[in-house]
Coordinates of C-alpha atoms and ligand atoms in Angstrom, one line a residue:
M23 CA -0.4 0.4 -0.4
S24 CA 0.8 3.8 -0.9
K25 CA 1.6 6.0 1.8
K26 CA -1.6 8.2 3.3
I27 CA -1.8 11.7 2.1
Q28 CA -2.3 14.9 4.5
A29 CA -3.4 17.7 4.6
I30 CA -1.5 20.6 5.6
R31 CA -1.4 22.3 9.3
G32 CA -3.9 24.5 10.0
M33 CA -5.6 23.5 6.9
N34 CA -9.1 21.5 8.2
D35 CA -11.7 19.5 5.9
L36 CA -15.4 20.0 6.6
L37 CA -16.3 16.5 7.6
P38 CA -19.8 14.8 6.9
K39 CA -20.0 15.2 10.3
D40 CA -19.9 19.0 10.7
S41 CA -21.4 20.1 7.8
D42 CA -25.2 20.7 8.6
L43 CA -23.8 23.4 11.4
W44 CA -21.9 24.7 8.6
T45 CA -24.4 24.8 6.4
F46 CA -27.0 26.0 8.6
V47 CA -24.8 28.9 9.7
E48 CA -24.2 30.0 6.3
R49 CA -27.5 30.1 5.0
T50 CA -28.5 31.9 8.2
I51 CA -25.9 35.0 7.8
A52 CA -26.8 35.3 3.7
D53 CA -30.4 35.3 4.3
L54 CA -30.0 37.9 7.1
F55 CA -27.3 40.0 5.1
I56 CA -30.1 39.4 1.9
S57 CA -32.5 40.8 3.8
Y58 CA -30.6 44.3 4.9
G59 CA -30.5 45.2 1.0
Y60 CA -26.7 43.2 1.4
K61 CA -25.3 41.7 -2.8
N62 CA -23.0 38.5 -3.2
I63 CA -19.8 39.0 -4.6
R64 CA -17.2 37.2 -5.1
T65 CA -13.6 38.2 -6.1
P66 CA -10.2 35.7 -6.5
V67 CA -8.6 34.1 -3.6
V68 CA -5.2 35.3 -5.3
E69 CA -4.8 38.9 -5.5
K70 CA -1.3 41.2 -6.4
T71 CA 0.9 41.3 -3.3
D72 CA 0.4 45.0 -3.8
T73 CA -3.6 44.8 -3.5
F74 CA -3.5 43.8 0.3
C75 CA 0.4 45.6 0.8
R76 CA -1.3 48.8 0.4
A77 CA -4.5 48.5 2.2
I78 CA -3.6 46.4 5.3
G79 CA -0.4 48.8 5.6
Q80 CA 2.9 47.3 5.1
A81 CA 3.6 47.3 9.7
T82 CA 0.8 45.2 9.9
D83 CA 1.5 41.5 11.8
I84 CA -0.3 40.0 8.1
V85 CA 1.7 41.8 5.9
E86 CA 4.9 41.3 7.6
K87 CA 4.4 37.8 8.7
E88 CA 1.4 36.0 7.8
M89 CA 0.8 36.2 4.1
Y90 CA 1.7 32.5 1.7
S91 CA 3.1 35.4 -1.5
W92 CA 5.4 33.8 -4.4
N93 CA 6.8 35.3 -7.5
E94 CA 5.1 34.5 -11.4
A95 CA 7.7 33.8 -13.5
N96 CA 7.4 37.7 -15.5
G97 CA 8.3 38.7 -11.9
D98 CA 4.5 39.8 -10.8
S99 CA 4.5 39.1 -7.0
L100 CA 0.9 37.6 -5.8
S101 CA -0.9 36.2 -2.5
L102 CA -3.2 34.1 -1.4
R103 CA -5.7 36.6 0.8
P104 CA -5.0 36.5 4.1
E105 CA -8.5 38.9 5.0
G106 CA -12.0 40.5 2.5
T107 CA -11.9 43.8 2.4
A108 CA -8.3 44.6 0.4
G109 CA -9.6 42.2 -3.0
C110 CA -13.0 44.0 -2.4
V111 CA -11.3 47.6 -2.3
R112 CA -9.6 46.9 -5.6
M113 CA -13.4 45.3 -7.4
M114 CA -15.0 48.0 -6.7
I115 CA -13.3 50.6 -7.9
E116 CA -11.7 48.5 -10.6
H117 CA -15.5 48.6 -11.7
N118 CA -16.3 52.1 -11.2
L119 CA -19.0 50.7 -8.7
P120 CA -18.7 53.3 -6.0
R121 CA -20.4 55.6 -8.7
E122 CA -23.0 54.0 -9.0
G123 CA -23.9 54.8 -5.8
I124 CA -24.3 53.2 -2.0
Q125 CA -22.8 49.7 -2.0
K126 CA -24.1 47.3 -0.3
V127 CA -22.2 44.0 -0.5
F128 CA -21.0 40.5 1.7
Y129 CA -18.5 37.4 0.9
Q130 CA -18.1 34.5 2.6
G131 CA -14.9 32.7 1.8
A132 CA -11.6 31.6 2.5
M133 CA -8.1 33.7 3.7
F134 CA -4.6 32.4 3.9
R135 CA -2.5 33.2 6.9
H136 CA 1.2 32.0 8.0
E137 CA 0.5 31.9 11.8
R138 CA 1.0 29.0 14.3
P139 CA -2.2 27.2 14.2
Q140 CA -4.1 26.0 17.4
K141 CA -7.8 26.2 18.8
G142 CA -9.8 28.8 16.7
R143 CA -7.1 30.1 14.9
Y144 CA -5.7 28.1 11.3
R145 CA -3.5 28.9 8.5
Q146 CA -6.8 28.8 5.8
F147 CA -9.7 30.0 7.4
H148 CA -13.3 30.9 6.2
Q149 CA -15.2 34.5 6.9
A150 CA -18.0 35.8 6.4
G151 CA -17.7 39.9 5.5
L152 CA -19.9 42.7 4.9
E153 CA -18.8 46.1 3.4
V154 CA -20.8 49.3 2.3
F155 CA -19.9 52.3 0.4
G156 CA -20.4 55.7 0.2
V157 CA -22.3 56.6 3.6
S158 CA -19.8 58.5 6.3
D159 CA -22.5 58.7 8.8
A160 CA -22.5 56.8 11.6
K161 CA -26.2 54.8 11.1
V162 CA -24.0 52.8 9.0
D163 CA -22.2 51.8 11.3
A164 CA -24.7 51.2 13.9
E165 CA -26.4 48.9 11.3
L166 CA -23.4 46.4 10.6
M167 CA -24.2 46.4 14.7
M168 CA -28.1 46.0 14.7
M169 CA -27.3 43.2 12.0
T170 CA -24.8 41.0 13.6
H171 CA -26.5 41.5 16.9
S172 CA -29.2 39.7 15.3
L173 CA -26.9 37.1 13.9
W174 CA -25.6 36.4 17.6
Q175 CA -29.4 35.8 18.5
K176 CA -30.7 34.2 15.8
L177 CA -27.5 31.7 15.9
G178 CA -28.2 31.1 19.7
L179 CA -25.9 32.6 21.1
T180 CA -25.7 34.6 24.0
N181 CA -22.3 35.8 25.9
V182 CA -20.8 38.1 23.2
T183 CA -19.8 41.5 24.3
L184 CA -19.7 44.8 21.5
E185 CA -16.8 46.7 22.7
I186 CA -15.6 49.4 20.0
N187 CA -13.4 52.1 20.2
T188 CA -13.3 55.4 17.5
L189 CA -9.6 56.0 15.7
G190 CA -10.7 59.9 14.8
S191 CA -9.6 61.4 11.6
S192 CA -6.2 60.1 9.7
E193 CA -4.7 63.6 10.6
A194 CA -5.5 63.1 14.8
R195 CA -4.4 59.7 14.5
K196 CA -0.8 61.6 13.2
S197 CA -0.5 64.2 16.0
F198 CA -1.8 61.2 18.4
R199 CA 1.0 59.6 17.2
E200 CA 3.4 62.0 18.4
I201 CA 2.3 62.1 21.3
L202 CA 1.8 57.8 21.7
V203 CA 5.8 58.1 21.3
T204 CA 7.0 60.2 23.5
Y205 CA 5.2 59.1 26.3
F206 CA 6.8 55.3 25.5
S207 CA 10.0 56.4 24.8
A208 CA 10.4 58.1 27.5
H209 CA 9.8 54.0 29.3
K210 CA 11.9 52.2 27.0
D211 CA 13.6 50.5 29.2
R212 CA 9.5 49.5 29.6
L213 CA 8.9 48.1 26.1
D214 CA 9.4 44.4 24.7
E215 CA 11.3 43.5 21.2
D216 CA 7.9 44.0 19.3
S217 CA 6.3 47.0 21.0
L218 CA 10.9 48.4 20.3
R219 CA 10.4 48.2 16.5
R220 CA 6.6 49.3 16.5
L221 CA 7.8 52.2 18.3
E222 CA 9.4 53.1 15.3
T223 CA 6.6 51.6 12.6
N224 CA 3.3 52.0 13.9
P225 CA 2.9 52.9 17.7
L226 CA -0.5 52.7 18.1
R227 CA -0.5 49.3 17.9
I228 CA 1.8 48.6 21.2
L229 CA -1.2 49.2 22.0
D230 CA -2.6 46.5 21.8
S231 CA 0.3 44.0 22.8
K232 CA -1.4 41.1 25.4
N233 CA 2.1 41.1 27.0
K234 CA 1.6 41.2 30.6
D235 CA 4.7 42.9 31.9
M236 CA 3.9 46.3 29.8
Q237 CA 0.4 46.5 30.8
S238 CA 0.3 48.4 33.3
L239 CA 2.3 50.8 30.6
I240 CA -0.2 50.3 28.4
N241 CA -2.9 51.5 31.1
E242 CA -1.3 54.9 32.0
A243 CA -0.9 55.9 28.1
P244 CA -2.2 58.6 26.6
K245 CA -5.7 58.1 24.9
L246 CA -7.6 58.9 21.4
M247 CA -10.3 59.5 23.4
E248 CA -9.0 62.6 24.4
H249 CA -7.7 63.5 21.1
L250 CA -10.0 62.9 18.8
D251 CA -10.9 65.7 16.2
V252 CA -14.3 67.2 17.0
E253 CA -16.0 66.0 14.1
S254 CA -14.6 62.0 14.9
A255 CA -15.8 62.6 18.2
Q256 CA -19.5 63.6 17.5
H257 CA -19.2 60.2 14.5
F258 CA -18.5 58.4 18.2
E259 CA -21.2 60.3 20.1
Q260 CA -23.9 59.2 17.4
F261 CA -22.6 56.2 16.9
K262 CA -23.2 55.1 20.8
A263 CA -26.7 57.1 20.4
Y264 CA -27.9 54.5 17.6
L265 CA -26.3 51.7 19.9
K266 CA -28.6 52.9 22.8
S267 CA -31.9 53.7 20.7
L268 CA -31.9 49.8 19.6
D269 CA -30.7 48.6 23.6
I270 CA -27.4 47.0 21.9
D271 CA -24.8 47.1 24.9
F272 CA -21.7 47.5 24.5
V273 CA -18.4 48.5 25.7
I274 CA -15.8 51.1 25.4
N275 CA -12.3 49.8 24.3
T276 CA -9.6 52.6 24.3
R277 CA -7.5 49.6 23.8
L278 CA -8.7 48.8 20.8
V279 CA -6.7 49.3 18.0
R280 CA -7.7 46.6 15.3
G281 CA -4.2 44.9 13.4
L282 CA -4.7 46.7 10.1
D283 CA -3.9 50.4 9.2
Y284 CA -6.7 51.4 7.1
Y285 CA -9.2 51.8 9.7
N286 CA -10.5 55.6 11.1
R287 CA -13.1 56.6 13.3
T288 CA -15.2 54.0 14.5
V289 CA -13.4 50.5 15.2
F290 CA -15.3 47.4 17.2
E291 CA -14.9 44.0 18.6
W292 CA -17.4 41.0 19.3
T293 CA -15.6 39.3 21.6
T294 CA -15.9 36.2 24.3
N295 CA -14.4 34.8 27.2
D296 CA -15.4 31.1 26.3
L297 CA -13.4 30.1 23.4
G298 CA -9.7 30.7 25.5
A299 CA -7.4 33.9 23.6
Q300 CA -9.2 33.4 20.5
G301 CA -12.0 35.3 21.4
T302 CA -12.7 38.0 19.1
I303 CA -16.1 36.6 16.6
C304 CA -16.2 39.5 14.9
A305 CA -14.4 42.6 13.6
G306 CA -14.4 45.4 11.8
G307 CA -14.9 49.4 11.8
R308 CA -14.4 52.1 9.0
Y309 CA -12.5 53.0 6.4
D310 CA -13.2 56.1 4.8
G311 CA -9.2 56.6 3.2
L312 CA -8.9 53.4 1.7
V313 CA -10.6 53.9 -1.4
E314 CA -8.6 56.5 -2.8
K315 CA -5.5 54.7 -0.8
M316 CA -6.4 51.8 -3.5
G317 CA -6.3 54.6 -6.5
G318 CA -10.3 55.1 -6.8
K319 CA -11.9 58.2 -5.8
P320 CA -12.5 59.3 -2.1
T321 CA -15.5 57.4 -1.3
A322 CA -16.6 56.8 3.0
A323 CA -16.8 53.3 3.9
A324 CA -16.8 50.5 6.4
G325 CA -17.4 46.6 7.0
L326 CA -16.6 43.6 9.4
A327 CA -15.8 40.3 8.6
I328 CA -17.1 37.4 10.9
G329 CA -14.6 34.4 11.7
L330 CA -16.4 31.6 10.8
E331 CA -14.4 28.7 12.4
R332 CA -14.4 30.5 15.8
L333 CA -18.1 31.0 15.6
I334 CA -19.0 27.7 15.0
L335 CA -17.0 26.5 17.8
L336 CA -18.7 28.9 20.1
M337 CA -22.2 26.8 19.5
E338 CA -20.5 24.1 19.7
E339 CA -18.9 25.1 23.8
Q340 CA -22.3 26.5 24.0
A341 CA -24.1 23.3 23.1
I342 CA -26.4 25.2 20.7
A343 CA -28.9 23.0 18.8
I344 CA -29.6 24.0 14.9
K345 CA -33.3 24.6 14.5
T346 CA -34.2 23.7 10.6
K347 CA -37.9 23.1 9.4
Q348 CA -36.3 20.2 7.9
I349 CA -38.2 17.0 7.3
S350 CA -36.4 13.5 6.8
I351 CA -37.8 10.8 5.3
Y352 CA -35.6 6.6 4.6
I353 CA -37.5 5.2 1.6
I354 CA -37.3 1.3 2.8
A355 CA -38.6 -0.2 -0.6
P356 CA -38.1 -4.3 -0.7
S357 CA -38.7 -5.4 -4.1
D358 CA -37.2 -4.7 -7.4
D359 CA -41.0 -3.3 -7.9
A360 CA -40.6 -1.0 -5.1
Q361 CA -36.9 0.3 -6.1
L362 CA -38.8 0.7 -9.1
M363 CA -41.5 3.1 -8.0
S364 CA -38.6 4.6 -5.1
M365 CA -37.6 7.1 -8.0
Q366 CA -40.9 8.7 -8.5
I367 CA -41.8 8.7 -5.2
A368 CA -38.8 10.4 -4.2
S369 CA -39.3 12.6 -7.4
L370 CA -43.1 13.7 -6.2
L371 CA -41.8 13.8 -2.9
H372 CA -39.2 16.7 -3.8
D373 CA -41.3 18.6 -5.7
A374 CA -44.3 18.8 -3.3
I375 CA -42.2 19.5 0.0
A376 CA -39.7 22.2 0.3
E377 CA -37.5 21.5 3.3
V378 CA -37.5 17.9 2.7
I379 CA -33.6 15.8 2.7
I380 CA -35.0 12.0 0.8
Y381 CA -32.3 9.6 1.8
N382 CA -33.9 6.6 -0.9
D383 CA -32.6 3.3 0.0
M384 CA -29.2 2.2 -2.5
S385 CA -28.4 -1.0 -0.3
L386 CA -31.2 -2.9 -2.1
A387 CA -30.6 -5.1 0.6
S388 CA -33.5 -6.8 3.2
L389 CA -36.8 -5.0 4.6
K390 CA -35.0 -4.9 8.4
S391 CA -31.3 -3.9 7.4
Q392 CA -33.1 -0.9 5.3
F393 CA -35.1 -0.6 8.5
K394 CA -31.7 -0.3 10.1
K395 CA -30.0 2.0 7.3
A396 CA -33.8 4.5 7.7
D397 CA -31.8 4.3 12.0
K398 CA -28.7 5.1 11.3
A399 CA -29.5 8.1 8.6
D400 CA -31.4 9.2 11.7
A401 CA -34.3 9.7 9.5
D402 CA -38.1 11.1 11.2
F403 CA -39.6 8.7 9.2
A404 CA -39.5 5.3 7.6
L405 CA -41.6 5.6 3.9
I406 CA -42.3 1.9 3.2
L407 CA -43.2 0.4 -0.4
G408 CA -44.2 -3.1 0.9
E409 CA -46.0 -5.7 -1.5
E410 CA -49.3 -4.7 -0.1
E411 CA -49.0 -1.0 -0.3
L412 CA -48.1 -1.2 -3.6
N413 CA -50.7 -3.4 -5.0
N414 CA -53.2 -0.8 -3.3
G415 CA -51.8 2.2 -5.1
Q416 CA -50.5 3.0 -0.9
V417 CA -47.8 3.6 0.7
S418 CA -46.5 3.1 4.9
I419 CA -45.5 5.9 7.2
K420 CA -43.3 4.7 10.7
P421 CA -42.3 7.8 12.3
L422 CA -38.8 7.1 13.7
K423 CA -39.0 9.2 16.4
S424 CA -42.2 9.0 18.4
Q425 CA -44.6 6.2 19.4
E426 CA -46.7 7.7 16.8
P427 CA -48.5 4.4 15.5
Q428 CA -47.7 3.0 11.6
Q429 CA -50.4 4.3 8.6
T430 CA -51.1 3.1 5.5
L431 CA -52.0 5.8 3.1
S432 CA -53.2 6.2 -0.3
L433 CA -49.8 8.8 -2.5
D434 CA -51.8 12.4 -2.3
K435 CA -52.2 11.6 1.6
A436 CA -48.9 10.8 2.6
I437 CA -47.5 13.7 1.5
K438 CA -50.0 15.7 2.5
Y439 CA -49.1 14.3 6.2
F440 CA -45.6 15.5 5.7
K441 CA -46.3 18.4 5.0
D442 CA -48.1 19.5 7.7
Y443 CA -45.2 17.9 9.8
T444 CA -43.3 20.4 8.5
Ligands
ATP524 P1 -7.1 38.1 16.0 O1 -6.1 38.9 16.6 O2 -7.2 36.8 16.7 O3 -5.0 37.3 15.3 P2 -7.0 39.8 13.8 O4 -7.4 41.5 14.1 O5 -6.3 39.3 12.7 O6 -7.4 38.2 15.0 P3 -9.2 39.9 11.7 O7 -7.7 40.5 10.8 O8 -9.9 40.8 12.4 O9 -8.3 39.5 12.3 O10 -10.3 39.0 11.0 C1 -11.5 38.8 10.8 C2 -11.9 37.3 12.0 O11 -12.1 36.5 11.6 C3 -11.1 37.8 13.4 O12 -11.9 38.5 14.6 C4 -11.2 36.1 14.4 O13 -13.1 35.9 13.9 C5 -11.2 35.2 12.6 N1 -9.9 35.2 11.9 C6 -8.3 35.7 11.9 N2 -7.5 34.8 11.8 C7 -7.6 34.1 11.9 C8 -7.2 32.8 11.9 N3 -6.0 32.4 11.7 N4 -8.1 31.9 11.9 C9 -9.0 31.6 12.3 N5 -9.7 32.8 12.7 C10 -9.5 34.0 12.2
MG525 MG1 -3.9 37.9 13.1

């Protein structure tokens, strides 16, 4: 026998046993986003490396060390996308879409980052993301929160917290940067290696550090919130007013600066303490400067991304059972005639019942063994095509998950029975 081949570390298969949960989550997300007027888009998994460097910023973890990049024979550097916003913005500009007015789009797909794999952190992972272009008002920031808040409810999640902050305008950030550099420079002896480097490249990111030894230094650092420009301060007040009117609880976390460079004003994360260190399930904010930075016309924009693996881990952690209206039927066909008939019946059931799963017997085995297969498939009902039933143009229905008795009906009545059941 040849040696078995294995998947790459940090890149996972979706197995049949987990498929229902993933499908439920992805559908719930798509239905919700569509119901708020968002359109599904798809961009390539591969883009020019420059697309990500320009959008995300050179001095970020992603661009510094997490991208899968390579050179083509012609010298072009290409990369697997580490996130969805850069490609989306590239697409919007390339197709002149911001000119056509407000744009609301969403995507779901695989992202790639060369990180150390651990629970909730993988090298290939999946995000569902939203982006809105052409609205500078805080109303759209609030709508993003309204949608995600509603999503957690639809999925049955509890114990998630909304953390918000504002980064102000890029000008306010620039002058705050000086203040921060002065502060941290005076305490260089207390900075770790990473932070010393960031002091030169991206001092705001020092606030993001998880290093325990630096926490008191960071807690006493000057706060951007206290050095905001007037418009950004107003924007933040409006954002909070919307959240209050929506009854969405939040906490202000002045250390929330986000790992990507493109944000301004509003930033937020939905976090949980049920997942250990990888507790952020959704993150995003406003990025009004990005479209212009990527070569488009100045266009206000905001967006977010949900980490689907973490969301699903959290659902498993909280033992959330998914609710679907689906009804599953195993067609038991113990003879050649019955096998022949089962195809027509399956087809009629598929046409008549919206959310049905039909397991049409493929074992062609004995009656007893087909019943075992029905149990194994976890079907709600067995639909039995016995000899007597066939002769009388009838079918028998046996509920497999309740004590209700078996009954024999015409096919029309059986279909009605299943429809009433869903
Ligand atoms: P973290 O601080 O955990 O590294 P991040 O700031 O790098 O997160 P974002 O770029 O904001 O993450 O991505 C949005 C969401 O995507 C995260 O909140 C998380 O849920 C998910 N995510 C990011 N990186 C990974 C990964 N390597 N594996 C699984 N999910 C991830
Ligand atoms: Mg990261």
